[in-house]
PDB file of C-alpha atoms in Angstrom:
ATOM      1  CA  UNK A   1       5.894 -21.338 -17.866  1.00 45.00           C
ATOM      2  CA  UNK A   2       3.892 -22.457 -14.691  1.00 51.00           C
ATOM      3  CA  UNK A   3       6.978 -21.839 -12.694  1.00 54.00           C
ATOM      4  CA  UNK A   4       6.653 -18.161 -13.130  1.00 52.00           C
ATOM      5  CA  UNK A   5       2.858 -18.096 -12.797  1.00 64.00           C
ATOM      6  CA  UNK A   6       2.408 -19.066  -9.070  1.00 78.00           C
ATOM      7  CA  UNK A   7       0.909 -17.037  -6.801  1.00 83.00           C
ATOM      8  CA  UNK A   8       2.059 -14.935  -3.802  1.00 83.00           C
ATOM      9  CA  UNK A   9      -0.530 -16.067  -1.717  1.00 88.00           C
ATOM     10  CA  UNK A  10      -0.552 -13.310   0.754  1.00 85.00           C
ATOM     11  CA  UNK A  11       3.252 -12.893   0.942  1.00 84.00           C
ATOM     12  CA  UNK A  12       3.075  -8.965   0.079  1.00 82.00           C
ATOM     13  CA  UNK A  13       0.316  -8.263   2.780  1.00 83.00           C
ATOM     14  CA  UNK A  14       2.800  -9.699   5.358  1.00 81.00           C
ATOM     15  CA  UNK A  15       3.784  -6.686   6.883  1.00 80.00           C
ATOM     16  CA  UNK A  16       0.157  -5.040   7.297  1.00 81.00           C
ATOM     17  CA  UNK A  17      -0.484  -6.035  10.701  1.00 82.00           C
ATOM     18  CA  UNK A  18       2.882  -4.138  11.574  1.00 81.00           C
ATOM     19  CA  UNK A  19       2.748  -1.226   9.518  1.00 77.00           C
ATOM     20  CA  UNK A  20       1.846   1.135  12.043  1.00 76.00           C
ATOM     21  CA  UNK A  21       4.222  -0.460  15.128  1.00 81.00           C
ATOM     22  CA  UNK A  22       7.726   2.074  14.644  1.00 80.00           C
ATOM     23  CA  UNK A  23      10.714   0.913  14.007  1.00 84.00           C
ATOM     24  CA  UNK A  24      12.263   2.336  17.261  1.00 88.00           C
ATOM     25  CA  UNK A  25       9.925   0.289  19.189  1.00 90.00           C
ATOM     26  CA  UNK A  26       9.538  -2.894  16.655  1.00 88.00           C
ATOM     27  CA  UNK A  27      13.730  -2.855  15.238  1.00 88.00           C
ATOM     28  CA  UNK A  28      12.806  -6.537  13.641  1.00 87.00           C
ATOM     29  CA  UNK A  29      10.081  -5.176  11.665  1.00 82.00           C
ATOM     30  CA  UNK A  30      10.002  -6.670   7.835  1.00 77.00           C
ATOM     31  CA  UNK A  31      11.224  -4.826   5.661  1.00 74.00           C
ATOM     32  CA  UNK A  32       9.297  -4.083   1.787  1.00 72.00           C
ATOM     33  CA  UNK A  33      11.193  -5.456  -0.875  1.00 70.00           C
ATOM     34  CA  UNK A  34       8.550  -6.213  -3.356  1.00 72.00           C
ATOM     35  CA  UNK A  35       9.897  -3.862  -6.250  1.00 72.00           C
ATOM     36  CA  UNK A  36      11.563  -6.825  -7.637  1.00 73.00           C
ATOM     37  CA  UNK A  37       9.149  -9.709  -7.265  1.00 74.00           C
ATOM     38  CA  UNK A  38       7.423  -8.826 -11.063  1.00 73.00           C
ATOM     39  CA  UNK A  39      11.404  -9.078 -12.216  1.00 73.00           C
ATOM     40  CA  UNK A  40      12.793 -12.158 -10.244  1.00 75.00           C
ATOM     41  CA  UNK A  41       9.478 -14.269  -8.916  1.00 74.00           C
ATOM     42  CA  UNK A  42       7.841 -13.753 -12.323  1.00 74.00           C
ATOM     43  CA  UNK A  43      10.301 -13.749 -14.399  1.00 70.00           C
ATOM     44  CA  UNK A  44       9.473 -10.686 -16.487  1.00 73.00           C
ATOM     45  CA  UNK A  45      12.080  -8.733 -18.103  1.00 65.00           C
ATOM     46  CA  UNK A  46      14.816 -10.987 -16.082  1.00 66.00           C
ATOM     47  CA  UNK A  47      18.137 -12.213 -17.286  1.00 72.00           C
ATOM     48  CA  UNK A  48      18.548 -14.498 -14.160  1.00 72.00           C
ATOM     49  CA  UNK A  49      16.988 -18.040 -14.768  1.00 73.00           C
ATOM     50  CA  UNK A  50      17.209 -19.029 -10.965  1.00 76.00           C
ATOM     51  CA  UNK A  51      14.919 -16.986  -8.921  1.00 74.00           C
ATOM     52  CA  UNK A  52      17.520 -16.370  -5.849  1.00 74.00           C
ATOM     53  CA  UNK A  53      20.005 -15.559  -8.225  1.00 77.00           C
ATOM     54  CA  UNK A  54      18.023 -12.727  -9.085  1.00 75.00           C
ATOM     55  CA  UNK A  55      16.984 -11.643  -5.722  1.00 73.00           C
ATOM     56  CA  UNK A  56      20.815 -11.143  -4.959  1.00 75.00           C
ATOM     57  CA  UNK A  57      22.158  -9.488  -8.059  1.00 75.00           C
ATOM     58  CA  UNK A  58      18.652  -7.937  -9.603  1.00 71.00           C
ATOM     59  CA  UNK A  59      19.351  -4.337  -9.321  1.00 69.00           C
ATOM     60  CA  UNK A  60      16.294  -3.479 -10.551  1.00 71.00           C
ATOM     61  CA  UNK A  61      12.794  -2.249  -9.600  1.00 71.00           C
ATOM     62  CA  UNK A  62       9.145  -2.065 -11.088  1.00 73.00           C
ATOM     63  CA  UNK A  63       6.706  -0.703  -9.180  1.00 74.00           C
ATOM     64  CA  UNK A  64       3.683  -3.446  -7.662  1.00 79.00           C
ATOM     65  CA  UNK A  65       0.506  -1.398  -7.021  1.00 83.00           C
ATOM     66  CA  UNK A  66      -2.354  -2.023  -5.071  1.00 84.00           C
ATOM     67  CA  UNK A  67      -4.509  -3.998  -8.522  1.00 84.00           C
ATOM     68  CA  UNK A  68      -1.363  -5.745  -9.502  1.00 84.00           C
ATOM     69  CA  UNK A  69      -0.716  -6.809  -5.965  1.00 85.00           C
ATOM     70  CA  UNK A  70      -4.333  -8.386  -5.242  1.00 87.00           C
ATOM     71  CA  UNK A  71      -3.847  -9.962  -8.519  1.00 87.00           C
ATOM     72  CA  UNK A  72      -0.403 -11.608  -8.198  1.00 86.00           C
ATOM     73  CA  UNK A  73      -1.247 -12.665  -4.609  1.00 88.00           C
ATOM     74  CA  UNK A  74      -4.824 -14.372  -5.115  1.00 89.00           C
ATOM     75  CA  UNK A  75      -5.164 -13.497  -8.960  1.00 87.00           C
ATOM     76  CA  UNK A  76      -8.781 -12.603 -10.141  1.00 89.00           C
ATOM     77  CA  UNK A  77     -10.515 -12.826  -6.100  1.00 92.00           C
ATOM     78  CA  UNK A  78      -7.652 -10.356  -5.160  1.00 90.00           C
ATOM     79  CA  UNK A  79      -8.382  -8.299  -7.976  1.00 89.00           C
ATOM     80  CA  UNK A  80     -11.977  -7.762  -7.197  1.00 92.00           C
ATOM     81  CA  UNK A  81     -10.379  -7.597  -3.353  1.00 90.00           C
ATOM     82  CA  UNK A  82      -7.976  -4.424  -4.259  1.00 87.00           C
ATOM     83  CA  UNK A  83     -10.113  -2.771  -6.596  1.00 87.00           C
ATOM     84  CA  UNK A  84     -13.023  -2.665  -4.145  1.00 90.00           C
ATOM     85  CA  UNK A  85     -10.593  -1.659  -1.197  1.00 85.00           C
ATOM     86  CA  UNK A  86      -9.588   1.694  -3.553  1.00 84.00           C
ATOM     87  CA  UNK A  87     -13.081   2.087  -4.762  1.00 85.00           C
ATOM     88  CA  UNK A  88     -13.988   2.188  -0.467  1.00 86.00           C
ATOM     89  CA  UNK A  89     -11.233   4.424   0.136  1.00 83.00           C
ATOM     90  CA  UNK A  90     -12.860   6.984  -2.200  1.00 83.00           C
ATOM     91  CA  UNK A  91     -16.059   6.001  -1.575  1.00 85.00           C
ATOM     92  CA  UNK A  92     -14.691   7.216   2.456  1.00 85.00           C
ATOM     93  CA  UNK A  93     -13.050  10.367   0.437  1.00 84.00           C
ATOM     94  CA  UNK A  94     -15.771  11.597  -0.892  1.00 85.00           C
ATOM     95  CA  UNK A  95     -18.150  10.936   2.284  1.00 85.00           C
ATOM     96  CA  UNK A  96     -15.695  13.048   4.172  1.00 82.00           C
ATOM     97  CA  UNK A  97     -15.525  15.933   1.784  1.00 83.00           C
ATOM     98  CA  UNK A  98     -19.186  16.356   1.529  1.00 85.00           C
ATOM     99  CA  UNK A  99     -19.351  17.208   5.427  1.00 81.00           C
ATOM    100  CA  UNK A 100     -19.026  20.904   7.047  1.00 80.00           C
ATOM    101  CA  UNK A 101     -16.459  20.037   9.372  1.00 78.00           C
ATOM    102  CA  UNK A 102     -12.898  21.900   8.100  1.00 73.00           C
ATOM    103  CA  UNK A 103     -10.733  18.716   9.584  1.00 71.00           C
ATOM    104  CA  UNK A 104     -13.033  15.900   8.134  1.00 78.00           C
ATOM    105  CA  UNK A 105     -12.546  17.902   4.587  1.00 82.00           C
ATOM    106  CA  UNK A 106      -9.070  17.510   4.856  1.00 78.00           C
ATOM    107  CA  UNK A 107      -8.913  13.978   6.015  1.00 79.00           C
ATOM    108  CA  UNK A 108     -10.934  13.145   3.064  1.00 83.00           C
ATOM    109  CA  UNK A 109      -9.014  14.961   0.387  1.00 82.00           C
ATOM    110  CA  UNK A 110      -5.949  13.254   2.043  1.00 79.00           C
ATOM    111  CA  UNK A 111      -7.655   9.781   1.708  1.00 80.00           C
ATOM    112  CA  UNK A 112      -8.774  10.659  -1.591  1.00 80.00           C
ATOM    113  CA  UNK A 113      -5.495  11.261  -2.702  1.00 79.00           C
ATOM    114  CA  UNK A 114      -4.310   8.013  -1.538  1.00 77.00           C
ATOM    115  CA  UNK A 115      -6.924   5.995  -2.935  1.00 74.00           C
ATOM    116  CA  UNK A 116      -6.813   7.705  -6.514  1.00 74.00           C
ATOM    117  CA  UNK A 117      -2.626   7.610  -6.114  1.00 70.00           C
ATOM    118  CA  UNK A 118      -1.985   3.553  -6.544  1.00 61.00           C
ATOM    119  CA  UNK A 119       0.611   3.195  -7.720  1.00 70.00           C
ATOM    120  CA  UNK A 120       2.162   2.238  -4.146  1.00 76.00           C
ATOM    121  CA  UNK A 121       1.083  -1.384  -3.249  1.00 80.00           C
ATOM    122  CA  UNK A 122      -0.932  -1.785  -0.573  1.00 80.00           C
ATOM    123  CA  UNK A 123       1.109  -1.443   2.478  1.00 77.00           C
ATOM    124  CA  UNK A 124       1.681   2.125   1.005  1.00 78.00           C
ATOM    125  CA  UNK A 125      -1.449   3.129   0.165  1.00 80.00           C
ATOM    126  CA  UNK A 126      -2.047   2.490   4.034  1.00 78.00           C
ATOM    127  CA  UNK A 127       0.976   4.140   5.145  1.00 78.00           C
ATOM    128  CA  UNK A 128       0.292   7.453   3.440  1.00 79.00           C
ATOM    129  CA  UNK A 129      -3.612   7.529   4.613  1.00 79.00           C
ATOM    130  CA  UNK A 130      -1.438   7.268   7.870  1.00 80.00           C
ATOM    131  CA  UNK A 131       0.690   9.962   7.530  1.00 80.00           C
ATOM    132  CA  UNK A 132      -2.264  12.251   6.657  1.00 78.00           C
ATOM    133  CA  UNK A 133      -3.486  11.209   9.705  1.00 78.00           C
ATOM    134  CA  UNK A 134      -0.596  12.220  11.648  1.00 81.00           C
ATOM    135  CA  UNK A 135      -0.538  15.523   9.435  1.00 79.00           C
ATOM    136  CA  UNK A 136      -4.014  16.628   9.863  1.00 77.00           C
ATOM    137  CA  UNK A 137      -3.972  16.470  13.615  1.00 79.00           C
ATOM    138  CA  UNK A 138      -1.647  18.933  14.795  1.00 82.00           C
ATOM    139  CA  UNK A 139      -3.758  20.997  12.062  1.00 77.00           C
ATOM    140  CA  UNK A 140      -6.920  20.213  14.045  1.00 76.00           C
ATOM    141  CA  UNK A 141      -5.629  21.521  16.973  1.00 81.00           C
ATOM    142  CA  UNK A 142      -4.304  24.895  15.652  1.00 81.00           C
ATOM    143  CA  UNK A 143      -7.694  25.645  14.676  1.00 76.00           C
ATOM    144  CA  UNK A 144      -8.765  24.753  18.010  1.00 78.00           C
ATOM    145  CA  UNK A 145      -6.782  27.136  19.390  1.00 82.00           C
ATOM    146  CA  UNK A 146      -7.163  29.604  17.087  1.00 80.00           C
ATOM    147  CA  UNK A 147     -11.281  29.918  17.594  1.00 78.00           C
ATOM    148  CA  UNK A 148     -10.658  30.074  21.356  1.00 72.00           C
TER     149      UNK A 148
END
């Protein structure tokens, strides 16, 4: 059914240039609702035959991750795009374990975890390197003060 096998063409990575703008300060900011797109836009597993009769009654969710995301957006280039973005992530990880500095470790493990966790799509993988950002610093600065 060719009607089900269109791409996305970009449509999930949308709201990657905002990700990091809060909501207090951006209230407009798009909201993710991509846990139904396999359901309604492709038509797996649905019970609706009209795609926006599916968006507004599909109760359901299955989960998009970074791979499947590339692929349903720009099928095989944006699987070799999402694959290599996790395989840098680790590649990153594992560069920032191998140093001596106590902070760096832990900003690696934290990416590492993210990169080796995707099951979130994209915007998510980004979002929880992000919060291990914001995590780790306050950590940072303990130590500071703690060798002084």
């Amino acid at each position: 059914d060719t009607d089900n096998a269109e791409t996305l063409n970009g449509r999930t990575y949308e709201r990657l240039p905002v990700i990091l703008i809060p909501r207090i300060i951006y209230p407009n900011k798009p909201s993710e609702s991509y846990g139904n797109v396999l359901i309604c836009h492709f038509g797996i597993a649905s019970p609706y035959r009209i795609k926006d009769e599916c968006y507004k009654k599909n109760t359901t969710s299955i989960n998009l991750n970074v791979i499947l995301e590339g692929y349903i957006n720009y099928k095989i280039p944006g699987l070799f795009f999402s694959s290599f973005l996790i395989s840098f992530l680790a590649a990153l990880a594992f560069s920032l374990i191998r140093t001596s500095k106590f902070y760096l470790n832990i900003f690696g493990i934290c990416i590492l975890y993210q990169s080796i966790m995707y099951q979130s799509n994209l915007s998510g993988v980004f979002g929880g390197v992000l919060i291990c950002i914001i995590g780790v610093i306050p950590l940072m600065l303990l130590k500071r003060i703690n060798e002084t």
